[in-house]
Amino acid sequence: MEFFEGYIYPLVLGFSALLALTGIVTLIWIRAHRVLTWVVTAAYVVTLIEVLAIINALLGGGIPLVITIGYLLAAIALMPLLGIGRLGEPDAAAEDPDPNRPVLAPDQIARVDGAVAIIVAIAMSVVAWRVFEIFQGVH
């Protein structure tokens, strides 16, 4: 638990700030979308580290199981939202014969990804904060 509180929690908060900042920059400057894709990839790694630390703490015992597993699943459930703008790419429409399916322009895809990155960054920090609070309650 100390490992999460001392290292993982600050890592997730710092990375959430980076993800939000990159999302904001992408909304303002579309060419930053390429950088956002790298930060999104790093988000998967940070979340994996967070999940492994939570599982390690759960296996150590003494932590409320149900609520901690709920936040663990919430941390994992956020990841598919990142990069959701790719669903609007023209290649995705070529596979879908539905003529009513919207296809986004590249700048719209970048803006969707930027906005989602901000939302996910906030949610990531809230999940990490809640797990931190659970661990603090155990001490």
Short mmCIF file of N, CA and C in Angstrom, two decimals:
data_model
loop_
_atom_site.label_atom_id
_atom_site.label_comp_id
_atom_site.label_asym_id
_atom_site.label_seq_id
_atom_site.Cartn_x
_atom_site.Cartn_y
_atom_site.Cartn_z
N MET A 1 0.82 -1.19 0.00
CA MET A 1 0.00 0.00 0.00
C MET A 1 0.87 1.26 0.00
N GLU A 2 1.99 1.19 0.72
CA GLU A 2 2.88 2.34 0.74
C GLU A 2 3.46 2.62 -0.63
N PHE A 3 3.69 1.53 -1.39
CA PHE A 3 4.21 1.70 -2.74
C PHE A 3 3.22 2.47 -3.61
N PHE A 4 1.94 2.13 -3.49
CA PHE A 4 0.92 2.85 -4.25
C PHE A 4 0.87 4.31 -3.83
N GLU A 5 0.85 4.53 -2.52
CA GLU A 5 0.73 5.89 -2.00
C GLU A 5 1.96 6.75 -2.31
N GLY A 6 3.13 6.14 -2.31
CA GLY A 6 4.36 6.90 -2.51
C GLY A 6 4.77 7.08 -3.95
N TYR A 7 4.44 6.09 -4.80
CA TYR A 7 4.94 6.11 -6.17
C TYR A 7 3.84 6.10 -7.23
N ILE A 8 2.90 5.19 -7.11
CA ILE A 8 1.89 5.01 -8.15
C ILE A 8 0.91 6.18 -8.18
N TYR A 9 0.43 6.59 -7.03
CA TYR A 9 -0.52 7.70 -6.97
C TYR A 9 0.06 8.98 -7.57
N PRO A 10 1.28 9.39 -7.18
CA PRO A 10 1.85 10.59 -7.82
C PRO A 10 2.10 10.38 -9.32
N LEU A 11 2.47 9.16 -9.73
CA LEU A 11 2.67 8.88 -11.15
C LEU A 11 1.38 9.07 -11.93
N VAL A 12 0.30 8.51 -11.42
CA VAL A 12 -0.99 8.62 -12.12
C VAL A 12 -1.47 10.06 -12.16
N LEU A 13 -1.32 10.79 -11.05
CA LEU A 13 -1.75 12.19 -11.04
C LEU A 13 -0.93 13.03 -12.01
N GLY A 14 0.38 12.83 -12.01
CA GLY A 14 1.24 13.57 -12.94
C GLY A 14 0.94 13.23 -14.38
N PHE A 15 0.74 11.94 -14.64
CA PHE A 15 0.43 11.55 -16.00
C PHE A 15 -0.95 12.05 -16.43
N SER A 16 -1.90 12.07 -15.51
CA SER A 16 -3.22 12.61 -15.84
C SER A 16 -3.12 14.08 -16.25
N ALA A 17 -2.28 14.81 -15.55
CA ALA A 17 -2.07 16.22 -15.91
C ALA A 17 -1.45 16.33 -17.30
N LEU A 18 -0.49 15.46 -17.60
CA LEU A 18 0.12 15.46 -18.93
C LEU A 18 -0.90 15.10 -20.01
N LEU A 19 -1.73 14.11 -19.74
CA LEU A 19 -2.76 13.70 -20.71
C LEU A 19 -3.76 14.83 -20.94
N ALA A 20 -4.19 15.48 -19.87
CA ALA A 20 -5.14 16.59 -20.01
C ALA A 20 -4.51 17.75 -20.78
N LEU A 21 -3.27 18.07 -20.46
CA LEU A 21 -2.58 19.15 -21.14
C LEU A 21 -2.41 18.85 -22.62
N THR A 22 -2.05 17.61 -22.94
CA THR A 22 -1.90 17.22 -24.34
C THR A 22 -3.25 17.27 -25.06
N GLY A 23 -4.32 16.89 -24.37
CA GLY A 23 -5.65 16.99 -24.96
C GLY A 23 -6.04 18.43 -25.24
N ILE A 24 -5.72 19.33 -24.33
CA ILE A 24 -6.02 20.75 -24.53
C ILE A 24 -5.23 21.30 -25.70
N VAL A 25 -3.94 20.96 -25.76
CA VAL A 25 -3.10 21.43 -26.87
C VAL A 25 -3.62 20.88 -28.19
N THR A 26 -4.09 19.65 -28.20
CA THR A 26 -4.63 19.06 -29.43
C THR A 26 -5.90 19.77 -29.87
N LEU A 27 -6.73 20.18 -28.91
CA LEU A 27 -7.93 20.93 -29.28
C LEU A 27 -7.57 22.26 -29.93
N ILE A 28 -6.49 22.86 -29.45
CA ILE A 28 -6.09 24.17 -29.98
C ILE A 28 -5.28 24.03 -31.27
N TRP A 29 -4.36 23.07 -31.27
CA TRP A 29 -3.45 22.89 -32.41
C TRP A 29 -3.56 21.46 -32.89
N ILE A 30 -4.24 21.24 -33.99
CA ILE A 30 -4.58 19.91 -34.49
C ILE A 30 -3.34 19.04 -34.74
N ARG A 31 -2.24 19.64 -35.14
CA ARG A 31 -1.04 18.85 -35.43
C ARG A 31 -0.47 18.15 -34.21
N ALA A 32 -0.88 18.54 -33.03
CA ALA A 32 -0.43 17.88 -31.81
C ALA A 32 -1.09 16.51 -31.62
N HIS A 33 -1.99 16.15 -32.52
CA HIS A 33 -2.67 14.87 -32.42
C HIS A 33 -1.68 13.71 -32.46
N ARG A 34 -0.63 13.86 -33.22
CA ARG A 34 0.39 12.81 -33.31
C ARG A 34 1.03 12.60 -31.93
N VAL A 35 1.30 13.68 -31.22
CA VAL A 35 1.87 13.58 -29.87
C VAL A 35 0.85 12.95 -28.93
N LEU A 36 -0.41 13.30 -29.10
CA LEU A 36 -1.47 12.74 -28.26
C LEU A 36 -1.53 11.22 -28.41
N THR A 37 -1.33 10.72 -29.61
CA THR A 37 -1.36 9.26 -29.80
C THR A 37 -0.26 8.58 -29.00
N TRP A 38 0.91 9.22 -28.89
CA TRP A 38 1.99 8.66 -28.07
C TRP A 38 1.63 8.72 -26.59
N VAL A 39 1.02 9.79 -26.17
CA VAL A 39 0.63 9.94 -24.77
C VAL A 39 -0.48 8.93 -24.43
N VAL A 40 -1.37 8.67 -25.37
CA VAL A 40 -2.42 7.68 -25.16
C VAL A 40 -1.80 6.30 -24.97
N THR A 41 -0.79 5.99 -25.78
CA THR A 41 -0.10 4.70 -25.62
C THR A 41 0.53 4.61 -24.23
N ALA A 42 1.12 5.69 -23.78
CA ALA A 42 1.71 5.71 -22.44
C ALA A 42 0.64 5.58 -21.37
N ALA A 43 -0.57 6.04 -21.65
CA ALA A 43 -1.67 5.92 -20.68
C ALA A 43 -1.99 4.47 -20.40
N TYR A 44 -1.92 3.64 -21.43
CA TYR A 44 -2.13 2.21 -21.23
C TYR A 44 -1.07 1.63 -20.29
N VAL A 45 0.17 2.05 -20.45
CA VAL A 45 1.26 1.55 -19.61
C VAL A 45 1.07 2.01 -18.17
N VAL A 46 0.75 3.29 -17.98
CA VAL A 46 0.54 3.81 -16.63
C VAL A 46 -0.64 3.10 -15.96
N THR A 47 -1.70 2.86 -16.70
CA THR A 47 -2.85 2.16 -16.13
C THR A 47 -2.49 0.72 -15.78
N LEU A 48 -1.69 0.06 -16.61
CA LEU A 48 -1.25 -1.29 -16.30
C LEU A 48 -0.45 -1.32 -15.01
N ILE A 49 0.44 -0.36 -14.84
CA ILE A 49 1.23 -0.27 -13.61
C ILE A 49 0.31 -0.04 -12.41
N GLU A 50 -0.66 0.84 -12.57
CA GLU A 50 -1.61 1.11 -11.49
C GLU A 50 -2.40 -0.13 -11.13
N VAL A 51 -2.89 -0.84 -12.13
CA VAL A 51 -3.69 -2.04 -11.91
C VAL A 51 -2.86 -3.11 -11.20
N LEU A 52 -1.62 -3.29 -11.64
CA LEU A 52 -0.76 -4.28 -10.99
C LEU A 52 -0.48 -3.92 -9.54
N ALA A 53 -0.31 -2.65 -9.25
CA ALA A 53 -0.09 -2.22 -7.87
C ALA A 53 -1.33 -2.45 -7.01
N ILE A 54 -2.51 -2.20 -7.57
CA ILE A 54 -3.74 -2.44 -6.82
C ILE A 54 -3.94 -3.93 -6.57
N ILE A 55 -3.67 -4.75 -7.59
CA ILE A 55 -3.80 -6.20 -7.41
C ILE A 55 -2.82 -6.69 -6.35
N ASN A 56 -1.60 -6.16 -6.38
CA ASN A 56 -0.61 -6.53 -5.37
C ASN A 56 -1.10 -6.16 -3.97
N ALA A 57 -1.69 -4.99 -3.82
CA ALA A 57 -2.21 -4.58 -2.52
C ALA A 57 -3.39 -5.45 -2.09
N LEU A 58 -4.22 -5.84 -3.06
CA LEU A 58 -5.35 -6.72 -2.74
C LEU A 58 -4.87 -8.08 -2.26
N LEU A 59 -3.84 -8.59 -2.92
CA LEU A 59 -3.31 -9.89 -2.52
C LEU A 59 -2.64 -9.82 -1.15
N GLY A 60 -2.16 -8.64 -0.79
CA GLY A 60 -1.56 -8.45 0.53
C GLY A 60 -2.59 -8.46 1.65
N GLY A 61 -3.85 -8.22 1.30
CA GLY A 61 -4.93 -8.29 2.28
C GLY A 61 -5.12 -6.99 3.05
N GLY A 62 -6.21 -6.96 3.80
CA GLY A 62 -6.51 -5.83 4.66
C GLY A 62 -7.18 -4.67 3.96
N ILE A 63 -7.59 -4.84 2.71
CA ILE A 63 -8.20 -3.77 1.94
C ILE A 63 -9.65 -4.19 1.63
N PRO A 64 -10.61 -3.26 1.68
CA PRO A 64 -11.98 -3.62 1.31
C PRO A 64 -12.03 -4.14 -0.13
N LEU A 65 -12.40 -5.37 -0.28
CA LEU A 65 -12.29 -6.06 -1.56
C LEU A 65 -13.25 -5.53 -2.62
N VAL A 66 -14.51 -5.42 -2.31
CA VAL A 66 -15.52 -5.10 -3.32
C VAL A 66 -15.31 -3.70 -3.91
N ILE A 67 -15.15 -2.71 -3.06
CA ILE A 67 -15.02 -1.33 -3.56
C ILE A 67 -13.70 -1.15 -4.31
N THR A 68 -12.64 -1.79 -3.83
CA THR A 68 -11.35 -1.68 -4.51
C THR A 68 -11.39 -2.34 -5.88
N ILE A 69 -12.04 -3.48 -5.98
CA ILE A 69 -12.18 -4.13 -7.29
C ILE A 69 -13.03 -3.27 -8.21
N GLY A 70 -14.02 -2.59 -7.67
CA GLY A 70 -14.84 -1.68 -8.48
C GLY A 70 -14.00 -0.58 -9.10
N TYR A 71 -13.12 0.02 -8.30
CA TYR A 71 -12.25 1.07 -8.83
C TYR A 71 -11.20 0.50 -9.77
N LEU A 72 -10.76 -0.72 -9.51
CA LEU A 72 -9.83 -1.40 -10.41
C LEU A 72 -10.47 -1.57 -11.79
N LEU A 73 -11.70 -2.02 -11.81
CA LEU A 73 -12.42 -2.18 -13.08
C LEU A 73 -12.68 -0.83 -13.74
N ALA A 74 -12.92 0.20 -12.94
CA ALA A 74 -13.13 1.54 -13.51
C ALA A 74 -11.87 2.04 -14.19
N ALA A 75 -10.72 1.77 -13.59
CA ALA A 75 -9.45 2.19 -14.20
C ALA A 75 -9.25 1.51 -15.55
N ILE A 76 -9.61 0.25 -15.63
CA ILE A 76 -9.47 -0.50 -16.88
C ILE A 76 -10.51 -0.05 -17.90
N ALA A 77 -11.73 0.21 -17.44
CA ALA A 77 -12.82 0.58 -18.34
C ALA A 77 -12.60 1.91 -19.03
N LEU A 78 -11.78 2.78 -18.46
CA LEU A 78 -11.52 4.09 -19.08
C LEU A 78 -10.69 3.99 -20.35
N MET A 79 -9.85 2.98 -20.44
CA MET A 79 -8.88 2.91 -21.52
C MET A 79 -9.48 2.83 -22.93
N PRO A 80 -10.56 2.07 -23.14
CA PRO A 80 -11.10 2.03 -24.50
C PRO A 80 -11.62 3.38 -25.01
N LEU A 81 -11.88 4.30 -24.11
CA LEU A 81 -12.34 5.62 -24.55
C LEU A 81 -11.25 6.41 -25.26
N LEU A 82 -10.00 6.16 -24.87
CA LEU A 82 -8.89 6.89 -25.50
C LEU A 82 -8.76 6.46 -26.96
N GLY A 83 -8.66 7.40 -27.83
CA GLY A 83 -8.54 7.10 -29.26
C GLY A 83 -9.87 6.77 -29.91
N ILE A 84 -10.95 7.17 -29.29
CA ILE A 84 -12.28 6.84 -29.81
C ILE A 84 -12.54 7.53 -31.15
N GLY A 85 -11.80 8.58 -31.44
CA GLY A 85 -11.98 9.29 -32.70
C GLY A 85 -11.68 8.43 -33.91
N ARG A 86 -10.92 7.34 -33.73
CA ARG A 86 -10.60 6.47 -34.86
C ARG A 86 -11.84 5.81 -35.45
N LEU A 87 -12.93 5.78 -34.68
CA LEU A 87 -14.17 5.22 -35.19
C LEU A 87 -14.75 6.08 -36.31
N GLY A 88 -14.32 7.32 -36.39
CA GLY A 88 -14.81 8.21 -37.42
C GLY A 88 -13.91 8.29 -38.63
N GLU A 89 -12.84 7.48 -38.66
CA GLU A 89 -11.92 7.52 -39.80
C GLU A 89 -12.58 6.94 -41.04
N PRO A 90 -12.22 7.44 -42.21
CA PRO A 90 -12.82 6.93 -43.46
C PRO A 90 -12.59 5.44 -43.67
N ASP A 91 -11.47 4.89 -43.17
CA ASP A 91 -11.23 3.45 -43.32
C ASP A 91 -12.28 2.64 -42.58
N ALA A 92 -12.73 3.14 -41.44
CA ALA A 92 -13.76 2.44 -40.68
C ALA A 92 -15.07 2.45 -41.45
N ALA A 93 -15.34 3.50 -42.18
CA ALA A 93 -16.58 3.59 -42.95
C ALA A 93 -16.56 2.64 -44.13
N ALA A 94 -15.37 2.37 -44.68
CA ALA A 94 -15.28 1.47 -45.83
C ALA A 94 -15.69 0.06 -45.45
N GLU A 95 -15.47 -0.32 -44.19
CA GLU A 95 -15.85 -1.66 -43.73
C GLU A 95 -17.33 -1.72 -43.38
N ASP A 96 -17.95 -0.59 -43.18
CA ASP A 96 -19.34 -0.53 -42.76
C ASP A 96 -20.19 -0.05 -43.94
N PRO A 97 -21.07 -0.90 -44.46
CA PRO A 97 -21.87 -0.49 -45.62
C PRO A 97 -23.00 0.48 -45.29
N ASP A 98 -23.17 0.84 -44.04
CA ASP A 98 -24.25 1.73 -43.63
C ASP A 98 -23.98 3.14 -44.15
N PRO A 99 -24.81 3.66 -45.08
CA PRO A 99 -24.57 5.00 -45.63
C PRO A 99 -24.87 6.12 -44.64
N ASN A 100 -25.58 5.81 -43.56
CA ASN A 100 -25.92 6.83 -42.58
C ASN A 100 -24.87 7.00 -41.50
N ARG A 101 -23.82 6.19 -41.57
CA ARG A 101 -22.75 6.27 -40.56
C ARG A 101 -21.90 7.50 -40.83
N PRO A 102 -21.74 8.35 -39.82
CA PRO A 102 -20.95 9.56 -40.05
C PRO A 102 -19.45 9.25 -40.14
N VAL A 103 -18.78 9.97 -40.99
CA VAL A 103 -17.33 9.89 -41.10
C VAL A 103 -16.78 11.27 -40.76
N LEU A 104 -15.84 11.29 -39.84
CA LEU A 104 -15.29 12.56 -39.39
C LEU A 104 -14.09 12.97 -40.23
N ALA A 105 -13.91 14.24 -40.36
CA ALA A 105 -12.72 14.78 -41.02
C ALA A 105 -11.55 14.63 -40.05
N PRO A 106 -10.31 14.62 -40.57
CA PRO A 106 -9.15 14.45 -39.68
C PRO A 106 -9.07 15.46 -38.54
N ASP A 107 -9.45 16.71 -38.78
CA ASP A 107 -9.42 17.68 -37.69
C ASP A 107 -10.49 17.38 -36.65
N GLN A 108 -11.63 16.84 -37.08
CA GLN A 108 -12.67 16.47 -36.13
C GLN A 108 -12.23 15.27 -35.28
N ILE A 109 -11.53 14.32 -35.91
CA ILE A 109 -11.01 13.17 -35.18
C ILE A 109 -10.05 13.64 -34.10
N ALA A 110 -9.16 14.56 -34.46
CA ALA A 110 -8.19 15.09 -33.49
C ALA A 110 -8.90 15.80 -32.34
N ARG A 111 -9.93 16.55 -32.65
CA ARG A 111 -10.66 17.26 -31.60
C ARG A 111 -11.42 16.30 -30.68
N VAL A 112 -12.01 15.27 -31.26
CA VAL A 112 -12.69 14.27 -30.44
C VAL A 112 -11.69 13.58 -29.52
N ASP A 113 -10.55 13.18 -30.07
CA ASP A 113 -9.53 12.53 -29.25
C ASP A 113 -9.01 13.47 -28.16
N GLY A 114 -8.84 14.75 -28.49
CA GLY A 114 -8.37 15.71 -27.49
C GLY A 114 -9.37 15.88 -26.36
N ALA A 115 -10.64 16.01 -26.71
CA ALA A 115 -11.68 16.18 -25.68
C ALA A 115 -11.79 14.93 -24.81
N VAL A 116 -11.75 13.76 -25.43
CA VAL A 116 -11.83 12.52 -24.65
C VAL A 116 -10.61 12.37 -23.76
N ALA A 117 -9.44 12.78 -24.24
CA ALA A 117 -8.23 12.70 -23.41
C ALA A 117 -8.39 13.53 -22.14
N ILE A 118 -8.99 14.70 -22.25
CA ILE A 118 -9.22 15.54 -21.08
C ILE A 118 -10.17 14.85 -20.10
N ILE A 119 -11.24 14.31 -20.61
CA ILE A 119 -12.24 13.63 -19.77
C ILE A 119 -11.63 12.41 -19.08
N VAL A 120 -10.88 11.61 -19.85
CA VAL A 120 -10.26 10.41 -19.27
C VAL A 120 -9.20 10.79 -18.25
N ALA A 121 -8.46 11.86 -18.50
CA ALA A 121 -7.44 12.30 -17.54
C ALA A 121 -8.08 12.66 -16.21
N ILE A 122 -9.19 13.35 -16.25
CA ILE A 122 -9.90 13.70 -15.01
C ILE A 122 -10.40 12.44 -14.31
N ALA A 123 -10.97 11.53 -15.08
CA ALA A 123 -11.48 10.28 -14.50
C ALA A 123 -10.35 9.42 -13.94
N MET A 124 -9.20 9.37 -14.63
CA MET A 124 -8.05 8.62 -14.12
C MET A 124 -7.59 9.15 -12.77
N SER A 125 -7.53 10.46 -12.66
CA SER A 125 -7.08 11.05 -11.40
C SER A 125 -8.09 10.81 -10.28
N VAL A 126 -9.36 10.83 -10.60
CA VAL A 126 -10.39 10.58 -9.58
C VAL A 126 -10.33 9.12 -9.11
N VAL A 127 -10.15 8.19 -10.04
CA VAL A 127 -10.04 6.78 -9.65
C VAL A 127 -8.81 6.57 -8.77
N ALA A 128 -7.67 7.15 -9.15
CA ALA A 128 -6.46 7.01 -8.35
C ALA A 128 -6.65 7.64 -6.97
N TRP A 129 -7.32 8.77 -6.92
CA TRP A 129 -7.57 9.43 -5.65
C TRP A 129 -8.45 8.57 -4.75
N ARG A 130 -9.48 7.96 -5.32
CA ARG A 130 -10.37 7.12 -4.52
C ARG A 130 -9.63 5.89 -3.98
N VAL A 131 -8.80 5.27 -4.81
CA VAL A 131 -8.01 4.13 -4.33
C VAL A 131 -7.05 4.59 -3.23
N PHE A 132 -6.45 5.75 -3.41
CA PHE A 132 -5.57 6.32 -2.39
C PHE A 132 -6.33 6.50 -1.08
N GLU A 133 -7.53 7.03 -1.15
CA GLU A 133 -8.36 7.23 0.04
C GLU A 133 -8.70 5.90 0.72
N ILE A 134 -8.97 4.88 -0.08
CA ILE A 134 -9.25 3.55 0.48
C ILE A 134 -8.03 3.04 1.22
N PHE A 135 -6.86 3.18 0.59
CA PHE A 135 -5.63 2.73 1.23
C PHE A 135 -5.33 3.54 2.50
N GLN A 136 -5.63 4.82 2.50
CA GLN A 136 -5.42 5.66 3.68
C GLN A 136 -6.34 5.22 4.82
N GLY A 137 -7.54 4.78 4.49
CA GLY A 137 -8.49 4.32 5.50
C GLY A 137 -8.07 3.03 6.16
N VAL A 138 -7.24 2.25 5.49
CA VAL A 138 -6.79 0.98 6.02
C VAL A 138 -5.73 1.19 7.10
N HIS A 139 -4.92 2.25 6.96
CA HIS A 139 -3.83 2.48 7.93
C HIS A 139 -4.35 2.81 9.27
#
